[in-house]
Structure formats: structure tokens, C-alpha cells
mmCIF file of C-alpha atoms and ligand atoms in Angstrom:
data_model
loop_
_atom_site.group_PDB
_atom_site.id
_atom_site.type_symbol
_atom_site.label_atom_id
_atom_site.label_comp_id
_atom_site.label_asym_id
_atom_site.label_seq_id
_atom_site.Cartn_x
_atom_site.Cartn_y
_atom_site.Cartn_z
ATOM 1 C CA MET M 279 20.410 -79.420 -87.355
ATOM 2 C CA VAL M 280 23.047 -82.142 -87.797
ATOM 3 C CA LEU M 281 22.979 -84.778 -85.052
ATOM 4 C CA PRO M 282 25.384 -87.673 -84.582
ATOM 5 C CA ASP M 283 24.263 -91.022 -85.963
ATOM 6 C CA LYS M 284 21.312 -92.643 -84.085
ATOM 7 C CA PHE M 285 20.332 -89.381 -82.306
ATOM 8 C CA SER M 286 16.991 -87.730 -83.018
ATOM 9 C CA PHE M 287 14.591 -85.072 -81.744
ATOM 10 C CA GLY M 288 10.867 -85.551 -81.183
ATOM 11 C CA VAL M 289 7.879 -84.618 -79.056
ATOM 12 C CA MET M 290 8.064 -86.405 -75.701
ATOM 13 C CA GLN M 291 5.995 -89.453 -74.856
ATOM 14 C CA ASP M 292 4.394 -89.711 -71.402
ATOM 15 C CA ASN M 293 7.131 -91.950 -70.002
ATOM 16 C CA GLU M 294 9.826 -89.546 -71.260
ATOM 17 C CA ALA M 295 8.101 -86.585 -69.656
ATOM 18 C CA ASP M 296 8.023 -88.559 -66.397
ATOM 19 C CA LEU M 297 11.740 -89.194 -66.730
ATOM 20 C CA LEU M 298 12.440 -85.507 -67.327
ATOM 21 C CA ASN M 299 10.443 -84.764 -64.204
ATOM 22 C CA ASP M 300 12.646 -87.201 -62.267
ATOM 23 C CA TRP M 301 15.743 -85.458 -63.600
ATOM 24 C CA ALA M 302 14.293 -82.090 -62.530
ATOM 25 C CA ILE M 303 13.806 -83.500 -59.032
ATOM 26 C CA LYS M 304 17.408 -84.696 -59.052
ATOM 27 C CA GLU M 305 18.540 -81.180 -60.020
ATOM 28 C CA GLY M 306 16.756 -79.928 -56.900
ATOM 29 C CA TRP M 307 14.185 -77.913 -58.849
ATOM 30 C CA ASN M 308 11.294 -79.377 -56.871
ATOM 31 C CA PRO M 309 8.683 -79.428 -59.666
ATOM 32 C CA GLY M 310 5.005 -79.050 -58.890
ATOM 33 C CA VAL M 311 3.246 -82.402 -58.754
ATOM 34 C CA SER M 312 0.881 -81.538 -61.624
ATOM 35 C CA ASP M 313 2.828 -78.781 -63.421
ATOM 36 C CA GLN M 314 3.855 -80.932 -66.361
ATOM 37 C CA LEU M 315 0.397 -82.367 -66.809
ATOM 38 C CA VAL M 316 -1.119 -78.886 -67.002
ATOM 39 C CA ALA M 317 1.507 -77.759 -69.506
ATOM 40 C CA ARG M 318 1.238 -80.836 -71.709
ATOM 41 C CA ILE M 319 -2.544 -80.734 -71.869
ATOM 42 C CA TYR M 320 -2.402 -77.021 -72.720
ATOM 43 C CA ASP M 321 0.316 -77.490 -75.346
ATOM 44 C CA PRO M 322 0.827 -81.138 -76.355
ATOM 45 C CA GLU M 323 3.973 -80.220 -78.317
ATOM 46 C CA ALA M 324 5.596 -78.406 -75.417
ATOM 47 C CA PHE M 325 8.045 -81.122 -74.394
ATOM 48 C CA ILE M 326 10.942 -82.011 -76.671
ATOM 49 C CA ALA M 327 13.080 -85.127 -76.405
ATOM 50 C CA LEU M 328 16.612 -85.789 -77.583
ATOM 51 C CA ARG M 329 16.993 -89.531 -78.029
ATOM 52 C CA ILE M 330 19.659 -92.006 -78.945
ATOM 53 C CA ASN M 331 17.713 -94.741 -80.674
ATOM 54 C CA ASP M 332 14.574 -94.736 -78.507
ATOM 55 C CA HIS M 333 16.416 -93.848 -75.301
ATOM 56 C CA LEU M 334 15.937 -90.378 -73.777
ATOM 57 C CA VAL M 335 19.203 -88.491 -73.233
ATOM 58 C CA GLY M 336 17.958 -84.913 -72.909
ATOM 59 C CA GLY M 337 14.897 -82.745 -72.990
ATOM 60 C CA GLY M 338 13.176 -79.499 -72.285
ATOM 61 C CA SER M 339 9.916 -77.612 -72.596
ATOM 62 C CA ILE M 340 8.970 -75.023 -75.204
ATOM 63 C CA ILE M 341 5.476 -73.910 -74.314
ATOM 64 C CA SER M 342 3.596 -71.716 -76.771
ATOM 65 C CA TYR M 343 0.914 -69.423 -75.380
ATOM 66 C CA GLY M 344 -1.442 -69.369 -78.356
ATOM 67 C CA GLY M 345 1.460 -68.609 -80.703
ATOM 68 C CA LEU M 346 1.790 -65.155 -79.107
ATOM 69 C CA TYR M 347 4.498 -65.813 -76.512
ATOM 70 C CA GLY M 348 6.808 -68.731 -75.811
ATOM 71 C CA PHE M 349 8.684 -69.932 -72.758
ATOM 72 C CA MET M 350 11.612 -72.365 -72.570
ATOM 73 C CA GLY M 351 12.286 -74.431 -69.452
ATOM 74 C CA LEU M 352 13.360 -77.738 -67.938
ATOM 75 C CA PHE M 353 16.497 -77.936 -70.110
ATOM 76 C CA ILE M 354 18.326 -81.031 -68.858
ATOM 77 C CA MET M 355 20.787 -83.520 -70.358
ATOM 78 C CA HIS M 356 21.311 -86.920 -68.788
ATOM 79 C CA GLU M 357 24.574 -86.765 -66.837
ATOM 80 C CA ASP M 358 26.283 -89.360 -69.062
ATOM 81 C CA TYR M 359 25.748 -87.205 -72.147
ATOM 82 C CA ARG M 360 26.814 -83.786 -70.840
ATOM 83 C CA GLY M 361 29.798 -81.810 -72.075
ATOM 84 C CA LYS M 362 29.727 -83.283 -75.590
ATOM 85 C CA GLY M 363 27.973 -80.443 -77.401
ATOM 86 C CA LEU M 364 24.627 -82.276 -77.431
ATOM 87 C CA GLY M 365 22.954 -79.886 -74.997
ATOM 88 C CA ALA M 366 23.787 -76.972 -77.305
ATOM 89 C CA LYS M 367 22.193 -78.798 -80.242
ATOM 90 C CA LEU M 368 19.088 -79.598 -78.206
ATOM 91 C CA TRP M 369 18.778 -76.029 -76.985
ATOM 92 C CA HIS M 370 19.110 -74.505 -80.478
ATOM 93 C CA TYR M 371 16.645 -77.024 -81.879
ATOM 94 C CA ARG M 372 14.126 -76.127 -79.128
ATOM 95 C CA ARG M 373 14.606 -72.385 -79.647
ATOM 96 C CA ASP M 374 14.125 -72.656 -83.409
ATOM 97 C CA LYS M 375 11.207 -75.072 -83.083
ATOM 98 C CA LEU M 376 9.475 -72.720 -80.672
ATOM 99 C CA LEU M 377 10.104 -69.718 -82.926
ATOM 100 C CA SER M 378 8.574 -71.661 -85.817
ATOM 101 C CA ARG M 379 5.457 -72.283 -83.697
ATOM 102 C CA LEU M 380 5.061 -68.603 -82.753
ATOM 103 C CA GLN M 381 3.736 -65.733 -84.803
ATOM 104 C CA PRO M 382 6.449 -63.537 -86.327
ATOM 105 C CA LYS M 383 8.113 -61.047 -83.981
ATOM 106 C CA THR M 384 6.730 -62.627 -80.814
ATOM 107 C CA ALA M 385 9.032 -63.089 -77.851
ATOM 108 C CA ILE M 386 10.370 -66.051 -75.902
ATOM 109 C CA GLY M 387 11.089 -65.904 -72.182
ATOM 110 C CA MET M 388 13.106 -68.140 -69.901
ATOM 111 C CA ASP M 389 14.448 -68.408 -66.363
ATOM 112 C CA GLY M 390 17.981 -69.712 -66.779
ATOM 113 C CA VAL M 391 20.496 -70.811 -64.163
ATOM 114 C CA PHE M 392 23.093 -68.071 -63.759
ATOM 115 C CA ASN M 393 26.100 -70.024 -65.019
ATOM 116 C CA MET M 394 24.364 -70.736 -68.335
ATOM 117 C CA ALA M 395 23.338 -67.097 -68.947
ATOM 118 C CA PRO M 396 26.330 -66.362 -71.245
ATOM 119 C CA PHE M 397 25.297 -69.313 -73.435
ATOM 120 C CA TYR M 398 21.727 -68.033 -73.663
ATOM 121 C CA THR M 399 23.039 -64.549 -74.466
ATOM 122 C CA ARG M 400 25.015 -66.049 -77.347
ATOM 123 C CA GLY M 401 21.702 -67.613 -78.413
ATOM 124 C CA GLY M 402 20.030 -64.215 -78.709
ATOM 125 C CA PHE M 403 18.505 -63.743 -75.241
ATOM 126 C CA ALA M 404 18.995 -60.604 -73.134
ATOM 127 C CA LEU M 405 18.896 -60.394 -69.346
ATOM 128 C CA SER M 406 15.845 -58.623 -67.931
ATOM 129 C CA HIS M 407 16.239 -59.199 -64.166
ATOM 130 C CA ARG M 408 16.780 -61.962 -61.629
ATOM 131 C CA ASP M 409 13.960 -64.103 -60.249
ATOM 132 C CA LEU M 410 14.986 -65.134 -56.747
ATOM 133 C CA ARG M 411 13.685 -68.149 -54.860
ATOM 134 C CA TYR M 412 12.925 -67.618 -51.166
ATOM 135 C CA GLU M 413 12.021 -70.604 -49.050
ATOM 136 C CA GLY M 414 11.430 -71.820 -45.524
ATOM 137 C CA ILE M 415 8.903 -73.568 -43.360
ATOM 138 C CA ALA M 416 5.469 -71.998 -43.669
ATOM 139 C CA GLN M 417 4.811 -70.090 -40.452
ATOM 140 C CA ALA M 418 1.371 -69.896 -38.976
ATOM 141 C CA GLY M 419 -0.127 -67.092 -40.972
ATOM 142 C CA VAL M 420 -3.070 -65.094 -39.792
ATOM 143 C CA LYS M 421 -5.865 -65.895 -42.177
ATOM 144 C CA SER M 422 -6.949 -62.443 -43.159
ATOM 145 C CA PHE M 423 -10.612 -61.540 -43.190
ATOM 146 C CA ASN M 424 -10.045 -59.709 -46.475
ATOM 147 C CA VAL M 425 -9.444 -62.762 -48.594
ATOM 148 C CA THR M 426 -11.871 -64.816 -50.640
ATOM 149 C CA PRO M 427 -11.297 -68.427 -51.699
ATOM 150 C CA LEU M 428 -10.336 -68.503 -55.347
ATOM 151 C CA ASN M 429 -13.020 -71.011 -56.256
ATOM 152 C CA SER M 430 -15.709 -68.470 -55.437
ATOM 153 C CA ILE M 431 -14.265 -65.901 -57.860
ATOM 154 C CA ASN M 432 -15.763 -65.684 -61.349
ATOM 155 C CA PHE M 433 -13.109 -67.123 -63.662
ATOM 156 C CA ASP M 434 -13.474 -64.385 -66.294
ATOM 157 C CA VAL M 435 -12.720 -61.798 -63.621
ATOM 158 C CA LEU M 436 -9.656 -63.704 -62.458
ATOM 159 C CA ASP M 437 -8.545 -64.290 -66.039
ATOM 160 C CA ALA M 438 -8.791 -60.590 -66.871
ATOM 161 C CA TYR M 439 -6.650 -59.767 -63.823
ATOM 162 C CA ASP M 440 -4.164 -62.481 -64.730
ATOM 163 C CA GLN M 441 -3.819 -61.005 -68.215
ATOM 164 C CA GLN M 442 -2.622 -57.733 -66.706
ATOM 165 C CA HIS M 443 0.330 -59.599 -65.196
ATOM 166 C CA PHE M 444 1.447 -61.875 -68.013
ATOM 167 C CA PRO M 445 2.644 -60.875 -71.486
ATOM 168 C CA VAL M 446 -0.310 -62.505 -73.282
ATOM 169 C CA PRO M 447 -3.650 -64.132 -72.397
ATOM 170 C CA ARG M 448 -3.308 -67.733 -71.167
ATOM 171 C CA SER M 449 -6.875 -68.495 -70.087
ATOM 172 C CA ASP M 450 -6.943 -72.281 -70.478
ATOM 173 C CA PHE M 451 -3.507 -72.628 -68.919
ATOM 174 C CA ILE M 452 -4.300 -70.581 -65.829
ATOM 175 C CA LYS M 453 -7.703 -72.232 -65.425
ATOM 176 C CA ALA M 454 -6.025 -75.652 -65.255
ATOM 177 C CA TRP M 455 -3.154 -74.313 -63.110
ATOM 178 C CA ILE M 456 -5.372 -72.955 -60.347
ATOM 179 C CA ASN M 457 -7.467 -76.128 -60.398
ATOM 180 C CA GLN M 458 -4.585 -78.560 -59.899
ATOM 181 C CA VAL M 459 -5.240 -81.213 -57.275
ATOM 182 C CA GLY M 460 -4.223 -79.982 -53.830
ATOM 183 C CA VAL M 461 -4.000 -76.282 -54.699
ATOM 184 C CA PHE M 462 -4.926 -73.553 -52.228
ATOM 185 C CA GLY M 463 -5.984 -70.253 -53.753
ATOM 186 C CA TYR M 464 -7.111 -66.892 -52.417
ATOM 187 C CA ALA M 465 -8.036 -63.535 -53.879
ATOM 188 C CA VAL M 466 -8.787 -60.082 -52.530
ATOM 189 C CA LEU M 467 -11.742 -58.059 -53.752
ATOM 190 C CA LYS M 468 -12.141 -54.361 -53.038
ATOM 191 C CA LYS M 469 -15.631 -53.080 -53.761
ATOM 192 C CA ASP M 470 -16.136 -56.083 -56.029
ATOM 193 C CA VAL M 471 -12.958 -55.383 -57.978
ATOM 194 C CA LEU M 472 -10.248 -58.050 -57.946
ATOM 195 C CA VAL M 473 -6.991 -56.549 -56.669
ATOM 196 C CA GLY M 474 -4.873 -59.636 -56.127
ATOM 197 C CA TYR M 475 -4.734 -63.397 -56.173
ATOM 198 C CA GLY M 476 -2.334 -66.187 -55.388
ATOM 199 C CA VAL M 477 -2.075 -69.957 -55.293
ATOM 200 C CA ALA M 478 0.050 -72.522 -53.436
ATOM 201 C CA ARG M 479 0.485 -75.829 -55.265
ATOM 202 C CA PRO M 480 1.871 -79.111 -53.975
ATOM 203 C CA CYS M 481 5.371 -79.906 -55.189
ATOM 204 C CA HIS M 482 7.750 -82.839 -54.915
ATOM 205 C CA VAL M 483 8.546 -81.427 -51.471
ATOM 206 C CA GLY M 484 6.165 -78.976 -49.822
ATOM 207 C CA TYR M 485 4.530 -76.189 -51.804
ATOM 208 C CA LYS M 486 5.371 -73.409 -54.213
ATOM 209 C CA ILE M 487 3.504 -70.137 -54.280
ATOM 210 C CA GLY M 488 2.890 -68.952 -57.806
ATOM 211 C CA PRO M 489 1.478 -66.891 -59.196
ATOM 212 C CA LEU M 490 1.011 -64.236 -56.532
ATOM 213 C CA PHE M 491 -0.121 -60.991 -58.131
ATOM 214 C CA ALA M 492 -1.369 -58.020 -56.105
ATOM 215 C CA ASP M 493 -1.980 -54.296 -56.456
ATOM 216 C CA SER M 494 -0.153 -53.511 -53.198
ATOM 217 C CA ALA M 495 2.117 -55.063 -50.599
ATOM 218 C CA ASP M 496 -0.700 -55.177 -48.036
ATOM 219 C CA ILE M 497 -2.922 -57.119 -50.393
ATOM 220 C CA ALA M 498 -0.080 -59.514 -51.218
ATOM 221 C CA ASP M 499 0.525 -59.948 -47.478
ATOM 222 C CA ASN M 500 -3.124 -60.863 -46.890
ATOM 223 C CA ILE M 501 -3.045 -63.474 -49.626
ATOM 224 C CA LEU M 502 0.353 -64.880 -48.654
ATOM 225 C CA SER M 503 -0.509 -65.161 -44.968
ATOM 226 C CA SER M 504 -3.735 -66.960 -45.884
ATOM 227 C CA LEU M 505 -1.867 -69.416 -48.098
ATOM 228 C CA LEU M 506 0.799 -70.007 -45.446
ATOM 229 C CA SER M 507 -1.825 -70.748 -42.836
ATOM 230 C CA GLU M 508 -3.152 -73.520 -45.122
ATOM 231 C CA ILE M 509 0.268 -75.154 -45.465
ATOM 232 C CA LYS M 510 1.656 -74.436 -42.013
ATOM 233 C CA GLY M 511 4.707 -76.558 -41.212
ATOM 234 C CA GLU M 512 5.429 -77.432 -44.864
ATOM 235 C CA LEU M 513 8.381 -76.296 -46.947
ATOM 236 C CA VAL M 514 7.297 -73.324 -49.044
ATOM 237 C CA GLN M 515 9.071 -71.671 -51.982
ATOM 238 C CA ILE M 516 8.272 -68.356 -53.644
ATOM 239 C CA ASP M 517 9.955 -67.057 -56.824
ATOM 240 C CA ILE M 518 10.259 -63.284 -56.702
ATOM 241 C CA PRO M 519 11.301 -60.812 -59.413
ATOM 242 C CA GLU M 520 14.207 -59.049 -57.694
ATOM 243 C CA PRO M 521 13.094 -55.514 -58.706
ATOM 244 C CA ASN M 522 10.033 -55.984 -56.489
ATOM 245 C CA VAL M 523 11.648 -55.011 -53.181
ATOM 246 C CA ASN M 524 8.302 -55.157 -51.373
ATOM 247 C CA ALA M 525 7.982 -58.810 -52.327
ATOM 248 C CA ILE M 526 11.415 -59.573 -50.905
ATOM 249 C CA LYS M 527 10.526 -57.745 -47.663
ATOM 250 C CA LEU M 528 7.325 -59.773 -47.488
ATOM 251 C CA ALA M 529 9.187 -63.066 -47.905
ATOM 252 C CA GLN M 530 11.613 -61.993 -45.186
ATOM 253 C CA LYS M 531 8.725 -61.076 -42.900
ATOM 254 C CA TYR M 532 7.649 -64.733 -43.056
ATOM 255 C CA ARG M 533 11.267 -65.846 -42.407
ATOM 256 C CA LEU M 534 11.834 -67.180 -45.900
ATOM 257 C CA VAL M 535 15.450 -67.014 -47.079
ATOM 258 C CA GLU M 536 17.024 -66.800 -50.514
ATOM 259 C CA SER M 537 17.957 -70.295 -51.694
ATOM 260 C CA PHE M 538 18.241 -70.228 -55.486
ATOM 261 C CA GLY M 539 17.768 -67.918 -58.408
ATOM 262 C CA CYS M 540 17.455 -67.617 -62.141
ATOM 263 C CA ALA M 541 18.178 -65.054 -64.811
ATOM 264 C CA ARG M 542 14.920 -63.980 -66.477
ATOM 265 C CA MET M 543 15.875 -63.498 -70.087
ATOM 266 C CA TYR M 544 13.968 -62.651 -73.256
ATOM 267 C CA LEU M 545 14.494 -63.154 -76.941
ATOM 268 C CA GLY M 546 12.591 -60.253 -78.494
ATOM 269 C CA ASN M 547 10.413 -57.731 -76.734
ATOM 270 C CA ILE M 548 7.530 -58.594 -74.428
ATOM 271 C CA ASN M 549 4.643 -56.412 -73.310
ATOM 272 C CA ALA M 550 6.126 -55.013 -70.109
ATOM 273 C CA GLU M 551 5.031 -56.922 -67.017
ATOM 274 C CA PRO M 552 4.181 -54.856 -63.892
ATOM 275 C CA LEU M 553 6.991 -56.337 -61.790
ATOM 276 C CA GLN M 554 6.014 -54.203 -58.769
ATOM 277 C CA ASN M 555 2.769 -56.189 -58.608
ATOM 278 C CA ILE M 556 4.345 -59.605 -59.174
ATOM 279 C CA TYR M 557 5.085 -61.136 -55.775
ATOM 280 C CA SER M 558 5.793 -64.571 -57.268
ATOM 281 C CA VAL M 559 6.059 -65.688 -60.872
ATOM 282 C CA THR M 560 3.852 -68.587 -61.926
ATOM 283 C CA SER M 561 6.836 -70.900 -62.335
ATOM 284 C CA TYR M 562 10.461 -70.941 -63.491
ATOM 285 C CA GLU M 563 9.485 -73.505 -66.109
ATOM 286 C CA PHE M 564 6.490 -71.899 -67.807
ATOM 287 C CA GLY M 565 6.858 -68.176 -67.122
HETATM 288 C C1 COA O 213 22.912 -77.310 -69.062
HETATM 289 C C2 COA O 213 23.032 -78.648 -69.765
HETATM 290 C C3 COA O 213 21.669 -79.030 -70.344
HETATM 291 C C4 COA O 213 24.032 -78.478 -70.919
HETATM 292 O O1 COA O 213 24.115 -79.709 -71.585
HETATM 293 P P1 COA O 213 25.530 -80.206 -72.194
HETATM 294 O O2 COA O 213 25.262 -81.334 -73.135
HETATM 295 O O3 COA O 213 26.474 -80.438 -71.112
HETATM 296 O O4 COA O 213 25.920 -78.902 -73.019
HETATM 297 P P2 COA O 213 27.025 -78.711 -74.138
HETATM 298 O O5 COA O 213 28.187 -79.585 -73.903
HETATM 299 O O6 COA O 213 26.358 -78.788 -75.466
HETATM 300 O O7 COA O 213 27.365 -77.207 -73.830
HETATM 301 C C5 COA O 213 26.384 -76.223 -74.106
HETATM 302 C C6 COA O 213 26.891 -74.868 -73.706
HETATM 303 O O8 COA O 213 26.685 -74.731 -72.302
HETATM 304 C C7 COA O 213 27.872 -74.308 -71.707
HETATM 305 N N1 COA O 213 27.907 -74.953 -70.400
HETATM 306 C C8 COA O 213 27.628 -76.236 -70.125
HETATM 307 N N2 COA O 213 27.732 -76.456 -68.810
HETATM 308 C C9 COA O 213 28.084 -75.272 -68.274
HETATM 309 C C10 COA O 213 28.355 -74.851 -66.939
HETATM 310 N N3 COA O 213 28.279 -75.688 -65.899
HETATM 311 N N4 COA O 213 28.682 -73.560 -66.743
HETATM 312 C C11 COA O 213 28.743 -72.714 -67.782
HETATM 313 N N5 COA O 213 28.513 -73.047 -69.053
HETATM 314 C C12 COA O 213 28.190 -74.322 -69.283
HETATM 315 C C13 COA O 213 28.980 -74.777 -72.627
HETATM 316 O O9 COA O 213 30.098 -73.948 -72.511
HETATM 317 C C14 COA O 213 28.354 -74.655 -73.983
HETATM 318 O O10 COA O 213 28.466 -73.340 -74.511
HETATM 319 P P3 COA O 213 29.033 -73.118 -75.997
HETATM 320 O O11 COA O 213 28.321 -74.133 -76.866
HETATM 321 O O12 COA O 213 28.673 -71.725 -76.331
HETATM 322 O O13 COA O 213 30.485 -73.388 -75.845
HETATM 323 C C15 COA O 213 23.526 -79.763 -68.806
HETATM 324 O O14 COA O 213 24.749 -79.367 -68.253
HETATM 325 C C16 COA O 213 22.565 -80.069 -67.688
HETATM 326 O O15 COA O 213 21.654 -80.879 -67.847
HETATM 327 N N6 COA O 213 22.749 -79.396 -66.522
HETATM 328 C C17 COA O 213 21.848 -79.575 -65.377
HETATM 329 C C18 COA O 213 20.521 -78.896 -65.608
HETATM 330 C C19 COA O 213 20.688 -77.416 -65.910
HETATM 331 O O16 COA O 213 21.353 -76.689 -65.194
HETATM 332 N N7 COA O 213 20.016 -76.953 -66.991
HETATM 333 C C20 COA O 213 20.000 -75.572 -67.384
HETATM 334 C C21 COA O 213 18.825 -74.899 -66.813
HETATM 335 S S1 COA O 213 18.672 -73.212 -67.359
#
């Protein structure tokens, strides 16, 4: 990859990752307060910097799930450096770096803003579906008697359920994700079998729900209403795969409205995810 003089790529330092987080806030993406920390502890090489001398001008994440699946996110160039072809170089470097860190023939996913989708298509990605953000003020939910706090669920049971809803196992990642400071989490058990779980995590503003996985709309409703009752009065965002019409109806039931969206795209083939049971993805940034 040929870069102009004085430009270089590298793994991000802590202060650079903080800066990227600030840029994400400025873009209105409302990152989770601890999202980056979880991702960087799980995969210390997940954040890539583009620098001029030692000054950050662009960046993005390329998380590898055990070399079996990758996800690209948080692709941002500093405003002063946009429109000069540098973003394209950074993106191609990140894609190729991630591919080199994955086992052969494994896939990469991403949630890209719609206007950039043609660029990602030129880079080898194909559209799968849209992931739509619904948001609003959390209404007083009825805390359902069917739900169980997540911290009383055996982690191996939760992990096994999680693996049914993500292309590859991500045990250490999800363990850290659901244990972020300030997280609320609930699950539903039916005859001792886990049939759904969801978490709400604190974000720059309010909370995001994600993941929310459930075997049926009723179960998802129980979990969502329980989470909303915990964060009543706060801004809440939920990122729904558009093919799951029940999830959209559920968001509408709680007076959440569509506010943003991304194109879920893949390079290569993933193990099919059961979109009908995905009521919110984990995050736009990490899959
Ligand atoms: C997206 C972003 C990183 C691109 O960086 P950049 O340095 O301006 O990009 P480049 O000048 O190298 O252009 C890269 C490609 O993106 C395309 N592109 C850039 N901005 C675009 C826009 N607003 N709409 C459509 N295409 C756009 C260019 O046409 C170019 O495609 P090509 O190389 O095939 O011609 C930068 O605009 C940015 O930080 N935007 C805000 C954050 C964001 O939206 N990130 C993408 C999240 S998926």
C-alpha cells in the first residue's frame, strides 16, 4: 500500500482510540461507554490508525473473532483529511490486514452507512440486509415475571445460546460485553432452557439494547420491557435487522421510531444467522 510521504498505518494507542471514540460521538453514532475497551481487550490489534507523523488522521476497527470471522467498523477520517483518497487507502489496508489475520475462506461483516455501500461493494462486499436503528425515550415497561437477571444465568448456557445467533463463538467477548459497568441484562428460561436474552448498556447518551436474541416475539417483549423499565426516561436505541418484522413491531409498540440505519454487508459467506430471532444486533461496530 503506497502512502504519501510521512503517512503511516499502525495499531492504535490508547489516546488514539479515545480520539476515534470522540470522532464517533461527533458523527452521532453514540458509542457505548465501554464498547471500545471490551473490543480492545478481546483483540488488542483491532484498532488501526492512519497517522501523519505521529498525528492521528483516520482510523477504524477490524476485530477478529478467533480468526474465524472478522468485523470492520468505526471507519472515520478526520474532517480535514477527507476527500483526498486517504480514506480509501485506510479502508483497503484494514480489509487486507483483517483478511491476513483470519483463517482462509472466513468472512468479514460490516454495517456501513448507506451512501458508502457502493464503495464497499467495489471492495468485494455484498449487501445482506439493512440494520435499522429505532430510538426514543424508554417508556415504563412492565417488568415481566418471566425474566431472570442475566447474572444468575450460568455463563456456559448463555454462551451456547449466543453462539446460535452469531456466525462463530465469541465467548470471551460476550462475557466482557454483558459485564460492562452499568449494564442491565435479562434472560428468559422455559423449563430450565434458555430461550432469549438481552442487555442494555450505557452509551454516550442513554442506552443501547444489544444483543437481544429470543426464540419468539413474546419472549423478546418480556426481555425488552424489563430492560426498558430499568432505564425508564432515558434515550434508548435498538438496532434491528429489517427482515425481522416482529422486532420492528415490538420497537413500535414501545414508541421507538426509525432514526438511522446501516447496510449489513459481507465479504465471503457466513454461517446463516437466524434473523427472525435477532431483535437487536450486538452493535454496528462489532457485529
Ligand atoms: C467515509 C470516510 C471515512 C471516507 O474518507 P475519505 O478520506 O473522505 O475517502 P476517500 O476520499 O478516500 O474516498 C473513499 C471512497 O468513498 C467514497 N465516498 C466518500 N465520501 C462519500 C460520500 N459522502 N458519499 C458517497 N461516497 C463517498 C468516494 O467516492 C471514494 O470511492 P472511490 O475510491 O471508489 O472513488 C469519511 O468521509 C468519513 O470519515 N466520513 C464520516 C464517517 C463515516 O461515515 N464513515 C463510514 C462509516 S461506514
